[in-house]
Amino acid sequence: LMTILKGCPGLTGLVLDECRKIGDKGFFEIAKHLPRLTYLSLVHCSISESALLEIASRCRALSLLNVSRCDQVTENGLKGISRHAFVLKEL
């Protein structure tokens, strides 16, 4: 993951569906290294709400975020995302 993040700093779309071995550290690195993300799909990933909020607050161009079947994400977490991701069109 770090190879991709460091090698593709201009990446705008990323699909990590079913990548259950990526933990919060990896998701925090995504937020840190890919601020231009507009599309992020994390279907059935083990992402915490704090990591998700970090992505939403750092990736200011995020317009589509898919967190379907992410067991750790609650309704309150989704509300928190909406307060940070100002251009989010689809969740």
PDB file of C-alpha atoms in Angstrom:
ATOM      1  CA  LEU A   1       0.000   0.000   0.000  1.00  0.00           C
ATOM      2  CA  MET A   2       2.783   2.455   0.884  1.00  0.00           C
ATOM      3  CA  THR A   3       4.411   1.854  -2.521  1.00  0.00           C
ATOM      4  CA  ILE A   4       1.196   2.893  -4.246  1.00  0.00           C
ATOM      5  CA  LEU A   5       0.643   5.863  -1.955  1.00  0.00           C
ATOM      6  CA  LYS A   6       4.153   7.216  -2.388  1.00  0.00           C
ATOM      7  CA  GLY A   7       4.347   6.410  -6.107  1.00  0.00           C
ATOM      8  CA  CYS A   8       0.982   7.862  -7.083  1.00  0.00           C
ATOM      9  CA  PRO A   9       0.446  11.057  -5.076  1.00  0.00           C
ATOM     10  CA  GLY A  10      -1.959  12.423  -7.704  1.00  0.00           C
ATOM     11  CA  LEU A  11      -4.272   9.410  -7.527  1.00  0.00           C
ATOM     12  CA  THR A  12      -7.930  10.464  -7.578  1.00  0.00           C
ATOM     13  CA  GLY A  13      -9.694   7.099  -7.405  1.00  0.00           C
ATOM     14  CA  LEU A  14      -9.040   4.026  -5.298  1.00  0.00           C
ATOM     15  CA  VAL A  15     -10.957   0.762  -4.891  1.00  0.00           C
ATOM     16  CA  LEU A  16      -9.969  -1.353  -1.887  1.00  0.00           C
ATOM     17  CA  ASP A  17     -13.086  -3.528  -1.679  1.00  0.00           C
ATOM     18  CA  GLU A  18     -12.686  -6.625   0.512  1.00  0.00           C
ATOM     19  CA  CYS A  19      -9.143  -5.599   1.586  1.00  0.00           C
ATOM     20  CA  ARG A  20      -9.548  -6.721   5.177  1.00  0.00           C
ATOM     21  CA  LYS A  21      -5.823  -6.740   5.958  1.00  0.00           C
ATOM     22  CA  ILE A  22      -5.562  -2.958   5.754  1.00  0.00           C
ATOM     23  CA  GLY A  23      -5.877  -1.550   9.254  1.00  0.00           C
ATOM     24  CA  ASP A  24      -6.342   1.926  10.598  1.00  0.00           C
ATOM     25  CA  LYS A  25      -2.671   2.751  10.102  1.00  0.00           C
ATOM     26  CA  GLY A  26      -3.069   2.120   6.372  1.00  0.00           C
ATOM     27  CA  PHE A  27      -6.234   4.192   6.169  1.00  0.00           C
ATOM     28  CA  PHE A  28      -4.575   7.080   8.003  1.00  0.00           C
ATOM     29  CA  GLU A  29      -1.744   6.864   5.450  1.00  0.00           C
ATOM     30  CA  ILE A  30      -4.281   7.067   2.609  1.00  0.00           C
ATOM     31  CA  ALA A  31      -5.646  10.266   4.145  1.00  0.00           C
ATOM     32  CA  LYS A  32      -2.136  11.647   4.515  1.00  0.00           C
ATOM     33  CA  HIS A  33      -0.777  10.779   1.062  1.00  0.00           C
ATOM     34  CA  LEU A  34      -3.829  11.062  -1.231  1.00  0.00           C
ATOM     35  CA  PRO A  35      -5.482  14.427  -0.571  1.00  0.00           C
ATOM     36  CA  ARG A  36      -6.789  14.600  -4.163  1.00  0.00           C
ATOM     37  CA  LEU A  37      -9.023  11.530  -3.895  1.00  0.00           C
ATOM     38  CA  THR A  38     -12.441  12.025  -5.416  1.00  0.00           C
ATOM     39  CA  TYR A  39     -13.564   8.368  -5.400  1.00  0.00           C
ATOM     40  CA  LEU A  40     -12.904   5.817  -2.654  1.00  0.00           C
ATOM     41  CA  SER A  41     -14.550   2.414  -2.351  1.00  0.00           C
ATOM     42  CA  LEU A  42     -13.985   0.454   0.873  1.00  0.00           C
ATOM     43  CA  VAL A  43     -16.716  -2.190   0.628  1.00  0.00           C
ATOM     44  CA  HIS A  44     -16.411  -4.752   3.442  1.00  0.00           C
ATOM     45  CA  CYS A  45     -13.200  -3.276   4.884  1.00  0.00           C
ATOM     46  CA  SER A  46     -12.221  -3.036   8.541  1.00  0.00           C
ATOM     47  CA  ILE A  47     -12.058   0.732   8.806  1.00  0.00           C
ATOM     48  CA  SER A  48     -12.785   2.538  12.052  1.00  0.00           C
ATOM     49  CA  GLU A  49     -14.866   5.668  12.222  1.00  0.00           C
ATOM     50  CA  SER A  50     -11.832   7.707  13.317  1.00  0.00           C
ATOM     51  CA  ALA A  51      -9.881   6.648  10.220  1.00  0.00           C
ATOM     52  CA  LEU A  52     -12.898   7.354   8.044  1.00  0.00           C
ATOM     53  CA  LEU A  53     -13.272  10.837   9.535  1.00  0.00           C
ATOM     54  CA  GLU A  54      -9.571  11.476   8.890  1.00  0.00           C
ATOM     55  CA  ILE A  55     -10.029  10.565   5.233  1.00  0.00           C
ATOM     56  CA  ALA A  56     -13.131  12.760   4.985  1.00  0.00           C
ATOM     57  CA  SER A  57     -11.359  15.744   6.534  1.00  0.00           C
ATOM     58  CA  ARG A  58      -8.100  15.456   4.576  1.00  0.00           C
ATOM     59  CA  CYS A  59      -9.451  14.409   1.176  1.00  0.00           C
ATOM     60  CA  ARG A  60     -11.390  17.602   0.502  1.00  0.00           C
ATOM     61  CA  ALA A  61     -12.349  16.674  -3.089  1.00  0.00           C
ATOM     62  CA  LEU A  62     -13.994  13.371  -2.101  1.00  0.00           C
ATOM     63  CA  SER A  63     -17.294  13.176  -3.956  1.00  0.00           C
ATOM     64  CA  LEU A  64     -18.027   9.429  -3.791  1.00  0.00           C
ATOM     65  CA  LEU A  65     -17.380   7.216  -0.780  1.00  0.00           C
ATOM     66  CA  ASN A  66     -18.579   3.621  -0.598  1.00  0.00           C
ATOM     67  CA  VAL A  67     -18.453   2.064   2.866  1.00  0.00           C
ATOM     68  CA  SER A  68     -21.054  -0.650   2.278  1.00  0.00           C
ATOM     69  CA  ARG A  69     -20.741  -3.609   4.660  1.00  0.00           C
ATOM     70  CA  CYS A  70     -18.109  -1.868   6.816  1.00  0.00           C
ATOM     71  CA  ASP A  71     -19.177  -3.260  10.180  1.00  0.00           C
ATOM     72  CA  GLN A  72     -17.422  -0.641  12.323  1.00  0.00           C
ATOM     73  CA  VAL A  73     -19.124   2.311  10.621  1.00  0.00           C
ATOM     74  CA  THR A  74     -22.273   3.446  12.414  1.00  0.00           C
ATOM     75  CA  GLU A  75     -24.972   5.976  11.581  1.00  0.00           C
ATOM     76  CA  ASN A  76     -23.245   8.505  13.854  1.00  0.00           C
ATOM     77  CA  GLY A  77     -20.015   7.960  11.927  1.00  0.00           C
ATOM     78  CA  LEU A  78     -21.801   8.627   8.653  1.00  0.00           C
ATOM     79  CA  LYS A  79     -23.203  11.856  10.077  1.00  0.00           C
ATOM     80  CA  GLY A  80     -19.671  12.857  11.089  1.00  0.00           C
ATOM     81  CA  ILE A  81     -18.412  12.231   7.570  1.00  0.00           C
ATOM     82  CA  SER A  82     -21.053  14.556   6.162  1.00  0.00           C
ATOM     83  CA  ARG A  83     -19.731  17.371   8.375  1.00  0.00           C
ATOM     84  CA  HIS A  84     -16.216  17.020   6.917  1.00  0.00           C
ATOM     85  CA  ALA A  85     -16.724  15.987   3.292  1.00  0.00           C
ATOM     86  CA  PHE A  86     -18.251  19.143   1.852  1.00  0.00           C
ATOM     87  CA  VAL A  87     -18.374  18.029  -1.799  1.00  0.00           C
ATOM     88  CA  LEU A  88     -19.544  14.471  -1.089  1.00  0.00           C
ATOM     89  CA  LYS A  89     -22.312  13.604  -3.548  1.00  0.00           C
ATOM     90  CA  GLU A  90     -22.715   9.891  -2.939  1.00  0.00           C
ATOM     91  CA  LEU A  91     -22.251   7.892   0.248  1.00  0.00           C
TER      92      LEU A  91
END
